[in-house]
Amino acid sequence: MLKEEVMLRRHKAEESSPWAPFEDRRRARDEKREAVLRMAVQMFLDEGYHRATLNEVAARLNITKPALYNYFRSKEEILIECYRLGQDMFEASIAASERENGDGLDRLRRLIRAYAGVMMTDFGMCLVRLDDRELSSEARARVRKAKRTYDAAFRTTIAEGVADGSIRPRDAKLATLVITGSLNWIGQWYRPDGELSPAAIADEFALRLTEGFSARRPRSKKSEQTRR
Amino acid sequence: MLKEEVMLRRHKAEESSPWAPFEDRRRARDEKREAVLRMAVQMFLDEGYHRATLNEVAARLNITKPALYNYFRSKEEILIECYRLGQDMFEASIAASERENGDGLDRLRRLIRAYAGVMMTDFGMCLVRLDDRELSSEARARVRKAKRTYDAAFRTTIAEGVADGSIRPRDAKLATLVITGSLNWIGQWYRPDGELSPAAIADEFALRLTEGFSARRPRSKKSEQTRR
Amino acid sequence: MLKEEVMLRRHKAEESSPWAPFEDRRRARDEKREAVLRMAVQMFLDEGYHRATLNEVAARLNITKPALYNYFRSKEEILIECYRLGQDMFEASIAASERENGDGLDRLRRLIRAYAGVMMTDFGMCLVRLDDRELSSEARARVRKAKRTYDAAFRTTIAEGVADGSIRPRDAKLATLVITGSLNWIGQWYRPDGELSPAAIADEFALRLTEGFSARRPRSKKSEQTRR
Amino acid sequence: MLKEEVMLRRHKAEESSPWAPFEDRRRARDEKREAVLRMAVQMFLDEGYHRATLNEVAARLNITKPALYNYFRSKEEILIECYRLGQDMFEASIAASERENGDGLDRLRRLIRAYAGVMMTDFGMCLVRLDDRELSSEARARVRKAKRTYDAAFRTTIAEGVADGSIRPRDAKLATLVITGSLNWIGQWYRPDGELSPAAIADEFALRLTEGFSARRPRSKKSEQTRR
DNA sequence: TATGAATGAGCTTTCATTCAT
DNA sequence: AATGAATGAAAGCTCATTCAT
């Protein structure tokens, strides 16, 4: 399955082109479709959606532009599929993180790790790096709805943590924005050839976003509010 | 001056066009230049740089496309100026936050508030919402260098807080990514017509990013490391 | 008068701008008109008519583009005036050369010298360096008619030389093309800062075009015709 | 090959368009490329480079403007190719004229005929009719270098003729200018539908430029110099 | 299935010219 | 007489998409 593959670190898509010259040109249609998506997502991320031309995508796959139209009806459909793969990964990952037990704080940390892990894959970072305004309004609406469900998972989990006492009571909406912002931004800076492994990064974010950086005792809720 | 203006919440640029029909058409050249920038930055943010056409920018200002060339040499120059205004704001804001005293943690919180404040202005959010790959390589290099100095301000402040004991020792680089990611992402969701004021948002981020959300005592450094 | 001036070697038109800052800005209208023409012809020759923009012409004269429209109705009118000045020079020069006596050969040589002399002035070389297709059809017709009269002067003189025995009988039309081509091309390579003076060049052309370069006795008309 | 074709008189390019409607639209890519060049060079010569629009070139070939970009990367590349074809012709022609024997005068006459012959083809006259300032500086430098080599061929041949006594001693540089000017100007007036054949014209120029028109004995070198 | 070729729509940019002051 | 500002027209170029083979 494609999903497992893309969870791995990005590999050079060029090397795995099913159209590589002198190679067996007969493979399953789905394999080729996936190869197109893998190449396309890399170029969309590297160059930006509108600067990544289908000509160039095709050229890197050793095929020609019209051949792409055998697998996708339009450039937008390729983009939609990239989003969909990312969405699938986020949804699977979030669902998995929710299947385990623990108090709200534990579950929030697992959720953070799960979300961060997907954010460090090509298709995962699509959701935050690519501009969904390139999509038609219907497709854009679906993508945005999906994104909202991920935010909702965070908000719900935080609320549950507040309820069970493992998370200090805060505005759950703002808390969600603090946490998801930090996680979404990973897609902007993460490079697979960096020093830290995705797992190490995910762990660190899970801790820091919950424990903070202060060495001081947290102020009481009351004292906080008197600050301004 | 423009800087003060743009610090305010976004106002509908249409209403303040110096070319509004039936209005006095003689105003200072700089005012018009600024009006172009205010309109352009809104359109760049709303539509994306390449979908925002100069025709549309001009039309909303009640002028025609070539008239823009009286003030800017190219579309890219408009973009560069948007970035520059944002950079000026970040630099002034960061510098101001560094002029006050306090331990590292206090200064980190002030820096967060300062940075977040700019991130909620049109020109400030340019730096994180617009794609700097649209720029020529020289301009892009300048923008990226500027961004790195903002990150460096966070990293330095964190390191100072660790040194003076106000911040728990962590990897300063990752801590910076956690914090700046959360702040940068503000540019993606902030809307001036939201419920919370920019100041309230900035304060909340300053607290949450330093104190975290956990109600539990932070683990010792040692126990953390044994986790994996 | 302008005509005398332009017969001289090109001088830096910048230095003689009647709008030079800090100078008396009140001079006769004709002087300014001439200054525009001198600057324009240099730019037309240096850059080519369509690459020489009125903005640049005006800027070098320390005025603005619309100011040019006080003196000329259009860019084309400037071009027309450049042609006209060149035509005046050619016509005066040819007429002068025809006022003196001598046999056909002598008069041909004088005509060559006269024509070559004008060809080494800015306005003179306009007629061969600038593209008269930039002109409206009426203006173009006038220019082409003028050019034909210069050719006719050569053809007539040659015919007279043949009649009086000073010029060997040749096809007068082709002879004219040989001679005027060589002279017209001067406008393409002549530079006022070259080694040879215009007079020296004119003399040399007058001799070489009539005596040729062969050291052998010319073949008889008959033997020539058997060549092919 | 294209070279042979273009040596012939210009034929109406419209009639030979590979895109002529209702014709077989499948021909070799090179044929189409050449057809574009033939049409383009005619329009460049007829209208001037910048007035000849790609729209018009394409329309006359029964295609649309962007289709031209299948064969050329830019309008300038089309121009460069026109120059290159002309250069190839000049170089082949000059080289051929130098392979035969004879004294300097004979060789000069052959060179004149060869050069004049190319000057009466569309691609040949490109070099003198089109403005090489339209080219980028690199391409322009190459074209000007090529032109200088043609001049050098004349100068060298003249010098050899002086050395072997077949050409009267003159300033070789000015002699070259006299001769090449006359030849270059052919490109300005030659029309393929004229009375004289290119060969007849070339022969006449070869004779007249070497023998001159004077019926008198040439003056001695000494007397010449006392003239001024 | 795959391709070479072609297209249509759209964009930025340039510049002579005009207008209001 | 002179100017800053604005405009209209037009050009080159790009690219997703389609078509005939």
mmCIF file of N, CA and C in Angstrom, chain B residues 10-60:
data_model
loop_
_atom_site.group_PDB
_atom_site.id
_atom_site.type_symbol
_atom_site.label_atom_id
_atom_site.label_comp_id
_atom_site.label_asym_id
_atom_site.label_seq_id
_atom_site.Cartn_x
_atom_site.Cartn_y
_atom_site.Cartn_z
ATOM 1 N N ARG B 10 -6.653 45.345 10.395
ATOM 2 C CA ARG B 10 -6.859 45.608 8.975
ATOM 3 C C ARG B 10 -8.159 46.395 8.775
ATOM 4 N N HIS B 11 -8.108 47.415 8.026
ATOM 5 C CA HIS B 11 -9.335 48.107 7.684
ATOM 6 C C HIS B 11 -9.586 47.871 6.200
ATOM 7 N N LYS B 12 -10.819 48.001 5.830
ATOM 8 C CA LYS B 12 -11.124 47.751 4.425
ATOM 9 C C LYS B 12 -10.391 48.763 3.560
ATOM 10 N N ALA B 13 -9.443 48.248 2.795
ATOM 11 C CA ALA B 13 -8.616 49.156 2.001
ATOM 12 C C ALA B 13 -9.446 49.854 0.934
ATOM 13 N N GLU B 14 -10.499 49.216 0.499
ATOM 14 C CA GLU B 14 -11.314 49.845 -0.538
ATOM 15 C C GLU B 14 -11.793 51.232 -0.097
ATOM 16 N N GLU B 15 -12.169 51.302 1.140
ATOM 17 C CA GLU B 15 -12.788 52.538 1.590
ATOM 18 C C GLU B 15 -11.809 53.702 1.680
ATOM 19 N N SER B 16 -10.540 53.380 1.739
ATOM 20 C CA SER B 16 -9.577 54.462 1.934
ATOM 21 C C SER B 16 -8.766 54.738 0.677
ATOM 22 N N SER B 17 -9.228 54.270 -0.462
ATOM 23 C CA SER B 17 -8.459 54.480 -1.686
ATOM 24 C C SER B 17 -8.335 55.955 -2.009
ATOM 25 N N PRO B 18 -7.100 56.402 -2.218
ATOM 26 C CA PRO B 18 -6.924 57.810 -2.618
ATOM 27 C C PRO B 18 -7.474 58.088 -4.005
ATOM 28 N N TRP B 19 -7.812 57.026 -4.705
ATOM 29 C CA TRP B 19 -8.365 57.264 -6.044
ATOM 30 C C TRP B 19 -9.879 57.124 -6.054
ATOM 31 N N ALA B 20 -10.458 57.039 -4.894
ATOM 32 C CA ALA B 20 -11.895 56.866 -4.854
ATOM 33 C C ALA B 20 -12.538 57.922 -5.735
ATOM 34 N N PRO B 21 -13.469 57.489 -6.551
ATOM 35 C CA PRO B 21 -14.046 58.441 -7.505
ATOM 36 C C PRO B 21 -14.661 59.626 -6.779
ATOM 37 N N PHE B 22 -14.660 60.742 -7.425
ATOM 38 C CA PHE B 22 -15.253 61.961 -6.878
ATOM 39 C C PHE B 22 -14.499 62.476 -5.649
ATOM 40 N N GLU B 23 -13.389 61.887 -5.376
ATOM 41 C CA GLU B 23 -12.596 62.425 -4.267
ATOM 42 C C GLU B 23 -11.471 63.283 -4.818
ATOM 43 N N ASP B 24 -10.881 63.986 -3.946
ATOM 44 C CA ASP B 24 -9.716 64.772 -4.330
ATOM 45 C C ASP B 24 -8.622 63.811 -4.778
ATOM 46 N N ARG B 25 -8.182 63.970 -6.023
ATOM 47 C CA ARG B 25 -7.244 63.006 -6.573
ATOM 48 C C ARG B 25 -5.791 63.386 -6.349
ATOM 49 N N ARG B 26 -5.617 64.509 -5.689
ATOM 50 C CA ARG B 26 -4.234 64.940 -5.456
ATOM 51 C C ARG B 26 -3.811 64.647 -4.033
ATOM 52 N N ARG B 27 -3.046 63.661 -3.853
ATOM 53 C CA ARG B 27 -2.471 63.414 -2.537
ATOM 54 C C ARG B 27 -0.997 63.121 -2.719
ATOM 55 N N ALA B 28 -0.358 63.077 -1.680
ATOM 56 C CA ALA B 28 1.093 62.863 -1.783
ATOM 57 C C ALA B 28 1.362 61.523 -2.443
ATOM 58 N N ARG B 29 2.403 61.491 -3.214
ATOM 59 C CA ARG B 29 2.791 60.278 -3.897
ATOM 60 C C ARG B 29 2.950 59.112 -2.927
ATOM 61 N N ASP B 30 3.538 59.386 -1.784
ATOM 62 C CA ASP B 30 3.763 58.306 -0.821
ATOM 63 C C ASP B 30 2.464 57.716 -0.303
ATOM 64 N N GLU B 31 1.469 58.576 -0.150
ATOM 65 C CA GLU B 31 0.185 58.047 0.288
ATOM 66 C C GLU B 31 -0.354 57.046 -0.720
ATOM 67 N N LYS B 32 -0.199 57.385 -1.980
ATOM 68 C CA LYS B 32 -0.733 56.480 -3.000
ATOM 69 C C LYS B 32 0.075 55.184 -3.026
ATOM 70 N N ARG B 33 1.374 55.344 -2.927
ATOM 71 C CA ARG B 33 2.208 54.154 -2.892
ATOM 72 C C ARG B 33 1.770 53.229 -1.766
ATOM 73 N N GLU B 34 1.515 53.826 -0.623
ATOM 74 C CA GLU B 34 1.093 53.015 0.515
ATOM 75 C C GLU B 34 -0.264 52.394 0.287
ATOM 76 N N ALA B 35 -1.137 53.163 -0.367
ATOM 77 C CA ALA B 35 -2.463 52.607 -0.648
ATOM 78 C C ALA B 35 -2.333 51.387 -1.555
ATOM 79 N N VAL B 36 -1.430 51.481 -2.521
ATOM 80 C CA VAL B 36 -1.209 50.319 -3.386
ATOM 81 C C VAL B 36 -0.733 49.139 -2.550
ATOM 82 N N LEU B 37 0.191 49.403 -1.664
ATOM 83 C CA LEU B 37 0.726 48.305 -0.866
ATOM 84 C C LEU B 37 -0.345 47.694 0.036
ATOM 85 N N ARG B 38 -1.152 48.547 0.638
ATOM 86 C CA ARG B 38 -2.182 48.003 1.520
ATOM 87 C C ARG B 38 -3.167 47.139 0.748
ATOM 88 N N MET B 39 -3.541 47.636 -0.441
ATOM 89 C CA MET B 39 -4.464 46.836 -1.235
ATOM 90 C C MET B 39 -3.786 45.566 -1.731
ATOM 91 N N ALA B 40 -2.561 45.713 -2.167
ATOM 92 C CA ALA B 40 -1.856 44.551 -2.715
ATOM 93 C C ALA B 40 -1.669 43.480 -1.648
ATOM 94 N N VAL B 41 -1.288 43.876 -0.463
ATOM 95 C CA VAL B 41 -1.006 42.866 0.556
ATOM 96 C C VAL B 41 -2.296 42.132 0.925
ATOM 97 N N GLN B 42 -3.391 42.851 0.949
ATOM 98 C CA GLN B 42 -4.654 42.172 1.245
ATOM 99 C C GLN B 42 -4.991 41.161 0.160
ATOM 100 N N MET B 43 -4.764 41.581 -1.081
ATOM 101 C CA MET B 43 -5.091 40.645 -2.150
ATOM 102 C C MET B 43 -4.112 39.485 -2.188
ATOM 103 N N PHE B 44 -2.862 39.773 -1.944
ATOM 104 C CA PHE B 44 -1.890 38.675 -1.905
ATOM 105 C C PHE B 44 -2.287 37.669 -0.819
ATOM 106 N N LEU B 45 -2.715 38.181 0.322
ATOM 107 C CA LEU B 45 -3.090 37.280 1.418
ATOM 108 C C LEU B 45 -4.404 36.567 1.099
ATOM 109 N N ASP B 46 -5.333 37.288 0.531
ATOM 110 C CA ASP B 46 -6.644 36.694 0.288
ATOM 111 C C ASP B 46 -6.616 35.687 -0.850
ATOM 112 N N GLU B 47 -5.905 36.041 -1.922
ATOM 113 C CA GLU B 47 -5.976 35.223 -3.128
ATOM 114 C C GLU B 47 -4.710 34.414 -3.367
ATOM 115 N N GLY B 48 -3.647 34.818 -2.736
ATOM 116 C CA GLY B 48 -2.351 34.245 -3.092
ATOM 117 C C GLY B 48 -1.680 35.129 -4.119
ATOM 118 N N TYR B 49 -0.360 35.164 -4.067
ATOM 119 C CA TYR B 49 0.384 36.118 -4.896
ATOM 120 C C TYR B 49 0.085 35.956 -6.380
ATOM 121 N N HIS B 50 0.119 34.749 -6.866
ATOM 122 C CA HIS B 50 0.039 34.642 -8.330
ATOM 123 C C HIS B 50 -1.387 34.715 -8.838
ATOM 124 N N ARG B 51 -2.356 34.443 -7.957
ATOM 125 C CA ARG B 51 -3.730 34.599 -8.411
ATOM 126 C C ARG B 51 -4.204 36.048 -8.297
ATOM 127 N N ALA B 52 -3.530 36.813 -7.481
ATOM 128 C CA ALA B 52 -3.872 38.230 -7.370
ATOM 129 C C ALA B 52 -3.266 38.959 -8.561
ATOM 130 N N THR B 53 -4.078 39.374 -9.497
ATOM 131 C CA THR B 53 -3.529 40.019 -10.685
ATOM 132 C C THR B 53 -3.452 41.525 -10.473
ATOM 133 N N LEU B 54 -2.504 42.118 -11.154
ATOM 134 C CA LEU B 54 -2.348 43.565 -11.049
ATOM 135 C C LEU B 54 -3.596 44.269 -11.570
ATOM 136 N N ASN B 55 -4.225 43.677 -12.540
ATOM 137 C CA ASN B 55 -5.483 44.231 -13.030
ATOM 138 C C ASN B 55 -6.478 44.397 -11.890
ATOM 139 N N GLU B 56 -6.607 43.361 -11.080
ATOM 140 C CA GLU B 56 -7.575 43.394 -9.997
ATOM 141 C C GLU B 56 -7.141 44.378 -8.912
ATOM 142 N N VAL B 57 -5.878 44.363 -8.587
ATOM 143 C CA VAL B 57 -5.381 45.325 -7.597
ATOM 144 C C VAL B 57 -5.715 46.743 -8.060
ATOM 145 N N ALA B 58 -5.392 47.005 -9.319
ATOM 146 C CA ALA B 58 -5.632 48.352 -9.844
ATOM 147 C C ALA B 58 -7.124 48.667 -9.840
ATOM 148 N N ALA B 59 -7.913 47.724 -10.292
ATOM 149 C CA ALA B 59 -9.355 47.977 -10.390
ATOM 150 C C ALA B 59 -9.934 48.356 -9.026
ATOM 151 N N ARG B 60 -9.478 47.687 -7.991
ATOM 152 C CA ARG B 60 -10.022 48.003 -6.667
ATOM 153 C C ARG B 60 -9.568 49.370 -6.178
#
